[in-house]
Amino acid sequence: MSRVRIAALLPEHAEQVLAVYQAGIDEGDATFETRAPDWTAFDKAKLPGHRFVALDGDGRVLGWVAASAVSDRCAYAGVVEHSVYVHPEARGRGVARALLDALIASTEAGGIWTIQSGIFPENTASLALHERAGFRVIGTRERIGRLHGVWRDVVLVERRSPLLK
C-alpha cells in the first residue's frame, strides 16, 4: 500500500468522506441508506475518537471508517457499530484493512470490548476483509429490511477484544 496515510477524520474531510459514502451507497450492496447524510448529521452520529480517513500523498480521501454507539444504556458502553467505505478506485490496495486496524487500535485503547457491523451477504469482499481482521459471523438477520423494494438479509459480524476480562 504505497503512499497511504491514516489520519483522524476531521471536518476538513467532510465533502470527500460523504462523496465516498455516496459512491458506496450507489453501488447498492453497502447499506440500506439511499443518500449520504449531511455533515452535521454524520458528525453527530460518529464517535470522535473512533473515526479515521485514509489519505493519498496529495491528501485526497481514499476511504474512511467510523464507529457509533449502539445504545445509551451503560451496559453497552463498550459496544460500537462501525462502517468502513473505500473509494472504488482505491480498492484492492489495503486501504480498508489499514482503516480497520486503526479503528481496532483506537477501540482497544478506549476500552471498547465489541465492534460490530451488519453486512449484506452479497458484499463478499467486506465479509472476507472483516474475517481477516478478526471479526466473526454471529448470524444472519433474514429479510430484515427493504432496499429499493427488495427484501435484504444482513450478516452480523463482531470482533471481541482479546483484552476483555
CSV table of N, CA and C in Angstrom, one decimal, residues 4 22 28 33 35 54 58 62 74-75 82 84 86 89 93 96 104 122 143 147-148 157:
chain,number,residue,atom,x,y,z
A,4,VAL,N,-0.1,5.8,1.4
A,4,VAL,CA,-1.4,6.0,2.1
A,4,VAL,C,-1.2,6.2,3.5
A,22,GLN,N,-21.4,8.2,-0.5
A,22,GLN,CA,-22.4,8.1,-1.5
A,22,GLN,C,-22.1,7.1,-2.6
A,28,GLY,N,-25.1,-0.2,-4.1
A,28,GLY,CA,-26.3,-1.0,-3.7
A,28,GLY,C,-26.1,-2.2,-2.8
A,33,GLU,N,-29.2,2.7,3.5
A,33,GLU,CA,-29.3,4.1,3.2
A,33,GLU,C,-29.3,4.3,1.7
A,35,ARG,N,-29.1,7.7,0.6
A,35,ARG,CA,-28.4,9.0,0.4
A,35,ARG,C,-27.5,9.3,1.6
A,54,ALA,N,-8.3,7.4,5.2
A,54,ALA,CA,-7.1,7.1,4.5
A,54,ALA,C,-6.8,8.1,3.5
A,58,ASP,N,-1.4,13.2,-1.9
A,58,ASP,CA,-1.9,14.5,-2.2
A,58,ASP,C,-3.0,15.0,-1.2
A,62,LEU,N,-9.2,8.4,0.4
A,62,LEU,CA,-9.3,7.2,-0.3
A,62,LEU,C,-10.4,6.3,0.4
A,74,CYS,N,-25.8,2.1,29.9
A,74,CYS,CA,-24.4,1.9,30.4
A,74,CYS,C,-23.9,0.5,30.2
A,75,ALA,N,-24.8,-0.5,30.2
A,75,ALA,CA,-24.3,-1.9,29.9
A,75,ALA,C,-23.7,-2.1,28.6
A,82,HIS,N,-19.7,-0.2,13.5
A,82,HIS,CA,-18.8,0.6,12.6
A,82,HIS,C,-19.2,0.5,11.2
A,84,VAL,N,-17.1,1.0,7.2
A,84,VAL,CA,-15.9,1.3,6.5
A,84,VAL,C,-16.2,1.4,5.0
A,86,VAL,N,-14.5,2.5,1.1
A,86,VAL,CA,-13.3,2.9,0.3
A,86,VAL,C,-13.7,3.3,-1.1
A,89,GLU,N,-11.9,3.5,-6.8
A,89,GLU,CA,-10.6,3.5,-7.4
A,89,GLU,C,-9.5,3.1,-6.5
A,93,ARG,N,-6.0,-2.1,-2.5
A,93,ARG,CA,-4.7,-1.6,-2.1
A,93,ARG,C,-4.5,-1.7,-0.6
A,96,ALA,N,-8.9,-0.5,3.2
A,96,ALA,CA,-9.9,-0.9,4.2
A,96,ALA,C,-9.3,-1.6,5.4
A,104,ILE,N,-9.6,-0.6,15.3
A,104,ILE,CA,-9.3,-1.6,16.3
A,104,ILE,C,-8.4,-1.1,17.4
A,122,GLU,N,-24.2,-10.3,0.0
A,122,GLU,CA,-23.7,-10.1,-1.4
A,122,GLU,C,-22.3,-9.4,-1.4
A,143,ARG,N,-34.3,-11.1,5.7
A,143,ARG,CA,-35.3,-10.2,5.3
A,143,ARG,C,-35.5,-9.1,6.4
A,147,LEU,N,-34.6,-2.6,0.5
A,147,LEU,CA,-33.9,-1.6,-0.2
A,147,LEU,C,-34.4,-1.6,-1.6
A,148,HIS,N,-34.9,-0.4,-2.0
A,148,HIS,CA,-35.5,-0.3,-3.4
A,148,HIS,C,-36.5,-1.3,-3.6
A,157,VAL,N,-21.6,-9.3,12.1
A,157,VAL,CA,-20.2,-9.7,12.4
A,157,VAL,C,-19.8,-8.9,13.7
